[in-house]
Amino acid sequence: MNTIDQESAVLNDLAKIRSAFPILHQQVNGKPLIYFDNAASNQKPISVIQALEHYYKHDHSNIHRGLHTLAERATVAYEESRKAAASFINATESDEIIFTKGTTEGINLIASTFGRKFLVPGDEILITTMEHHSNIVPWQMLCEEKGLELKVLPLLDNGEANWSQLNSMLSDRTKIVSIVHASNSLGTINPIKEIGEKAHKVGAIMVVDGAQAAAHLDIDVQHLNCDFYAFSSHKMYGPTGVGILYGKRKWLEAMPPYQGGGEMIKEVSFDQTTYSDIPHKFEAGTPNIADVVAFKTAIEFIDRIGKKAIIKHENLLLDYASKALTRIDGFRIIGTAPEKVGVISFVLEGIHHFDLGIMLDAKGIAVRTGHHCTQPLMECYGIEGTVRVSFAIYNTIEEIDILVKSLESIVNRLRS
Ligand code: 7TS
C-alpha cells in the first residue's frame, strides 16, 4: 500500500482500527467509554495482546544464556525487537538501542553513567520549564551529587520555550542539554535538531525525552543528530514496562555500566570484572522479555497505519477540538504553540480540574487532571493543574462532540 492509500485507509477505516482495540468496546459508568488519556498511556491493539500470549504459550525462556531451542527462540524474538526499535527511529545500528523500564529509567541511566563519568563541579545542564519531572529530578540529583548547576530556559505565554535566550544560556560549561520533544502538558513540539546544533557548538550533548513524540511524530535520530533519545513502549500501543534508550555508539562505549549483575559481563573474578559490549553492558539481569518481544508488534501496528496518516488524523482531532472547546464560556487552553501534538490542557473558570475530571468520568470520559508531573510548569502559569485531553489514532470527531456537550452541560449545571 502506498502512503496515500494508507492515509485514506485510516480516515475511512477508523471503525476497523477501533475494532482492533478490545478495551474501547465497553461501558464505563453506564456510558460508552471515551478514552482521552492517551498521553498517560494509550490502549493496546489485539495484535499486541496476542503477541504476549503467543510468547508465553510457545517461546518463553530466559535469553542469551541457553543452548536449547526455547532459549534460542526467545533470544531471537528479543533481539528482533531491538532491530525493529532501531529501524523505527532510524538508528544506524541496533547495538545503539538499550531496553529499559521506560523513559524515566532511560534518563536516569544517562545521568548515572554519562553524568557521573564526564561532568565535573561547575558544569551546567540545561533544560526548559516545560519538562516532565523525569527530565528534571535525575538532573537535580546529579547536580547535588557533583556540584553542578541546573539551568532552566523560560517559556513564552503560548507554551513555546523562549529560544531567543538559548544562546545566552549556553556556554562552554554546558555539558548536557536535555529537552522534551513534545510536552505532555502543553503539546508543544520543540525544534530538537536546531537546539542540538547549538548544544554541539558549545561541546554539550543533546538528550531528548521522546515519551510523547514516539507514537505521534516521525522520529529520525540520525537527522536530529541527538546523542540520546528516550521513549516508552506503553505510550505507543505497546506493553508497559519497556523503555527504549537510543545512544550514539561512541557515548555508550565510553560510559560505565548502569547496574552490575548477570548479562552485562564478559568475565567475572574477585580481582577484576570485564564488561560486555554494548548494548548488553547496560542490560544487567533478566530483562522484561515478553513485553519487549510484544513491543515489536506495537511498532508493526504503527508502521501499518503509517506516521503520515497518524499525524494527519491526530492534527484533525486537535484542530477540531481546540476550536469546539474554545466556544465554552470561561474555557482557556494552556499551551497554544503553533506546533503541537494532540494534547489539549485546559482550565475552566471557577471549576476545579479535579471536579471536572470526576464529572467527566461519570459520563464515561477518561481525561487526566492535575499537574501531569510538570509542577514547575504549572507554577509558571500560576495554576495547580489542568484537565488534559490527549488523542490517539482511535479517537473520533464524534467523541470530541460528546466531550464538548458534556462539558457544556457540566458548566451550565454548576453555573446556574
Ligand atoms: N517524559 C514525558 C514527556 C512524559 O510525558 C512521561 C510520562 C515521561 C517522561 C515518563 O515516562 P515513563 O513511561 O517513564 O513513565 N507522562 C505521563 C503523563 O503525562 N501522564 O502520566 C504519565
Coordinates of N, CA and C in Angstrom, one line a residue, residues 188-276:
T188 N 3.3 21.2 23.1 CA 4.4 21.9 22.3 C 5.4 21.0 21.7
I189 N 5.7 21.1 20.4 CA 6.8 20.3 19.8 C 8.0 21.2 19.7
N190 N 9.1 20.7 20.2 CA 10.3 21.5 20.3 C 11.3 21.3 19.1
P191 N 12.0 22.3 18.6 CA 12.9 22.1 17.4 C 14.2 21.5 17.8
I192 N 14.1 20.2 18.0 CA 15.3 19.4 18.5 C 16.5 19.6 17.7
K193 N 16.4 19.5 16.4 CA 17.6 19.5 15.6 C 18.4 20.8 15.7
E194 N 17.6 21.9 15.7 CA 18.2 23.2 15.8 C 18.9 23.4 17.2
I195 N 18.2 22.9 18.3 CA 18.7 23.1 19.6 C 20.0 22.2 19.7
G196 N 19.9 21.0 19.1 CA 21.1 20.1 19.2 C 22.3 20.8 18.5
E197 N 22.1 21.4 17.4 CA 23.2 22.1 16.7 C 23.9 23.1 17.6
K198 N 23.1 23.9 18.3 CA 23.6 24.9 19.2 C 24.3 24.2 20.4
A199 N 23.7 23.2 20.9 CA 24.4 22.4 22.0 C 25.7 21.9 21.6
H200 N 25.8 21.3 20.5 CA 27.0 20.7 20.0 C 28.1 21.7 19.8
K201 N 27.7 22.9 19.4 CA 28.7 24.0 19.1 C 29.5 24.4 20.4
V202 N 28.8 24.3 21.6 CA 29.5 24.6 22.8 C 30.1 23.3 23.5
G203 N 29.9 22.2 22.8 CA 30.5 20.9 23.3 C 29.6 20.2 24.2
A204 N 28.3 20.5 24.2 CA 27.4 19.8 25.1 C 26.7 18.6 24.3
I205 N 26.2 17.6 25.0 CA 25.5 16.6 24.3 C 24.0 16.9 24.3
M206 N 23.2 16.4 23.4 CA 21.8 16.6 23.3 C 21.0 15.4 23.6
V207 N 20.3 15.5 24.7 CA 19.4 14.4 25.2 C 18.0 14.7 24.9
V208 N 17.2 13.8 24.4 CA 15.8 14.1 24.0 C 14.9 13.2 24.8
D209 N 13.9 13.8 25.5 CA 12.8 13.0 26.1 C 11.7 12.8 25.1
G210 N 11.7 11.7 24.5 CA 10.8 11.4 23.4 C 9.5 10.7 23.8
A211 N 9.2 10.7 25.1 CA 8.0 10.0 25.6 C 6.7 10.3 24.8
Q212 N 6.5 11.6 24.5 CA 5.2 12.0 23.9 C 5.3 12.1 22.4
A213 N 6.5 11.9 21.9 CA 6.7 12.1 20.4 C 6.7 10.8 19.7
A214 N 7.1 9.7 20.3 CA 7.4 8.4 19.5 C 6.2 7.9 18.8
A215 N 5.0 8.0 19.4 CA 3.8 7.5 18.7 C 3.1 8.5 17.8
H216 N 3.6 9.7 17.8 CA 2.9 10.8 17.1 C 3.7 11.6 16.1
L217 N 5.0 11.5 16.1 CA 5.8 12.2 15.1 C 6.8 11.3 14.5
D218 N 7.3 11.7 13.3 CA 8.3 10.9 12.6 C 9.6 11.1 13.4
I219 N 10.2 10.0 13.8 CA 11.5 10.1 14.6 C 12.6 9.6 13.8
D220 N 13.6 10.5 13.5 CA 14.8 10.0 12.8 C 16.0 10.6 13.6
V221 N 16.6 9.7 14.4 CA 17.7 10.2 15.3 C 18.9 10.6 14.5
Q222 N 19.1 10.0 13.3 CA 20.3 10.5 12.5 C 20.1 11.9 12.0
H223 N 18.8 12.2 11.6 CA 18.5 13.5 11.1 C 18.6 14.5 12.3
L224 N 18.0 14.1 13.4 CA 18.0 15.0 14.6 C 19.4 15.2 15.1
N225 N 20.3 14.2 14.8 CA 21.6 14.2 15.3 C 21.7 14.4 16.8
C226 N 20.8 13.8 17.6 CA 20.8 13.9 19.0 C 21.8 12.8 19.5
D227 N 22.3 12.9 20.7 CA 23.2 11.9 21.3 C 22.4 10.8 22.0
F228 N 21.3 11.2 22.6 CA 20.4 10.2 23.3 C 19.0 10.5 23.0
Y229 N 18.1 9.5 22.9 CA 16.7 9.7 22.7 C 16.0 8.6 23.5
A230 N 15.2 9.0 24.5 CA 14.5 8.0 25.4 C 13.0 8.1 25.1
F231 N 12.4 6.9 25.1 CA 10.9 6.8 25.0 C 10.4 5.5 25.6
S232 N 9.0 5.4 25.6 CA 8.3 4.4 26.4 C 7.4 3.6 25.5
S233 N 7.4 2.3 25.5 CA 6.5 1.4 24.7 C 5.1 1.7 25.1
H234 N 4.8 1.9 26.4 CA 3.3 1.9 26.7 C 2.6 3.2 26.2
K235 N 3.3 4.1 25.7 CA 2.7 5.3 25.1 C 2.6 5.2 23.6
M236 N 3.0 4.0 23.1 CA 2.9 3.8 21.7 C 2.3 2.4 21.3
Y237 N 1.2 2.2 22.0 CA 0.4 1.0 21.7 C 1.1 -0.3 22.2
G238 N 2.2 -0.2 22.9 CA 2.9 -1.4 23.3 C 2.7 -1.7 24.8
P239 N 3.3 -2.7 25.3 CA 3.2 -3.1 26.7 C 3.8 -2.1 27.7
T240 N 3.4 -2.1 28.9 CA 4.1 -1.3 29.9 C 5.4 -2.0 30.3
G241 N 6.2 -1.2 31.0 CA 7.5 -1.8 31.5 C 8.6 -2.0 30.5
V242 N 8.5 -1.3 29.3 CA 9.5 -1.4 28.3 C 9.9 0.1 27.9
G243 N 11.1 0.4 28.1 CA 11.6 1.7 27.6 C 12.7 1.5 26.6
I244 N 12.9 2.5 25.7 CA 13.9 2.3 24.7 C 14.8 3.5 24.9
L245 N 16.1 3.3 25.0 CA 17.1 4.4 25.1 C 18.0 4.2 23.9
Y246 N 18.0 5.2 23.0 CA 18.9 5.2 21.9 C 20.1 6.1 22.4
G247 N 21.3 5.6 22.1 CA 22.5 6.4 22.4 C 23.5 6.2 21.3
K248 N 24.3 7.2 21.0 CA 25.3 7.1 19.9 C 26.4 6.1 20.5
R249 N 26.8 5.2 19.6 CA 27.8 4.2 19.9 C 29.0 4.8 20.7
K250 N 29.5 5.9 20.2 CA 30.7 6.5 20.9 C 30.5 6.8 22.4
W251 N 29.3 7.2 22.7 CA 29.0 7.5 24.1 C 28.7 6.2 24.9
L252 N 27.9 5.3 24.3 CA 27.6 4.1 25.0 C 28.9 3.3 25.3
E253 N 29.8 3.3 24.4 CA 31.1 2.6 24.6 C 31.9 3.3 25.7
A254 N 31.8 4.6 25.8 CA 32.7 5.3 26.7 C 32.1 5.3 28.1
M255 N 30.7 5.1 28.2 CA 30.1 5.2 29.5 C 30.3 3.9 30.4
P256 N 30.3 4.1 31.7 CA 30.4 2.9 32.5 C 29.0 2.2 32.6
P257 N 29.0 1.0 33.0 CA 27.7 0.3 33.1 C 26.8 1.1 34.1
Y258 N 25.4 0.8 34.0 CA 24.4 1.4 34.9 C 24.2 0.6 36.1
Q259 N 24.0 -0.8 35.9 CA 23.9 -1.7 37.0 C 24.8 -2.9 36.8
G260 N 25.2 -3.5 37.9 CA 26.0 -4.7 37.8 C 25.2 -5.9 38.0
G261 N 25.6 -7.0 37.4 CA 24.9 -8.3 37.6 C 25.2 -9.2 36.4
G262 N 24.3 -10.2 36.2 CA 24.4 -11.1 35.1 C 24.2 -10.4 33.8
E263 N 24.6 -11.0 32.7 CA 24.3 -10.5 31.4 C 25.2 -9.4 30.9
M264 N 25.7 -8.5 31.9 CA 26.4 -7.3 31.5 C 27.9 -7.5 31.5
I265 N 28.3 -8.8 31.8 CA 29.8 -9.0 32.0 C 30.3 -9.9 30.9
K266 N 31.7 -9.8 30.7 CA 32.4 -10.7 29.8 C 32.9 -11.8 30.7
E267 N 33.7 -11.4 31.8 CA 34.3 -12.3 32.7 C 34.3 -11.7 34.1
V268 N 34.0 -12.5 35.1 CA 34.0 -12.1 36.5 C 35.0 -12.8 37.3
S269 N 35.9 -12.2 38.0 CA 36.7 -12.8 39.0 C 36.7 -11.9 40.2
F270 N 37.1 -12.3 41.4 CA 37.1 -11.4 42.5 C 38.2 -10.3 42.4
D271 N 39.1 -10.5 41.5 CA 40.1 -9.4 41.3 C 39.6 -8.4 40.3
Q272 N 39.0 -8.9 39.2 CA 38.6 -8.0 38.2 C 37.5 -8.5 37.3
T273 N 36.6 -7.6 36.9 CA 35.5 -8.0 36.1 C 35.5 -7.2 34.8
T274 N 35.3 -7.8 33.7 CA 35.2 -7.1 32.4 C 33.8 -7.1 31.9
Y275 N 33.4 -6.1 31.2 CA 32.0 -5.9 30.8 C 31.7 -6.3 29.4
S276 N 30.5 -6.6 29.2 CA 30.0 -7.0 27.8 C 30.1 -5.8 26.9

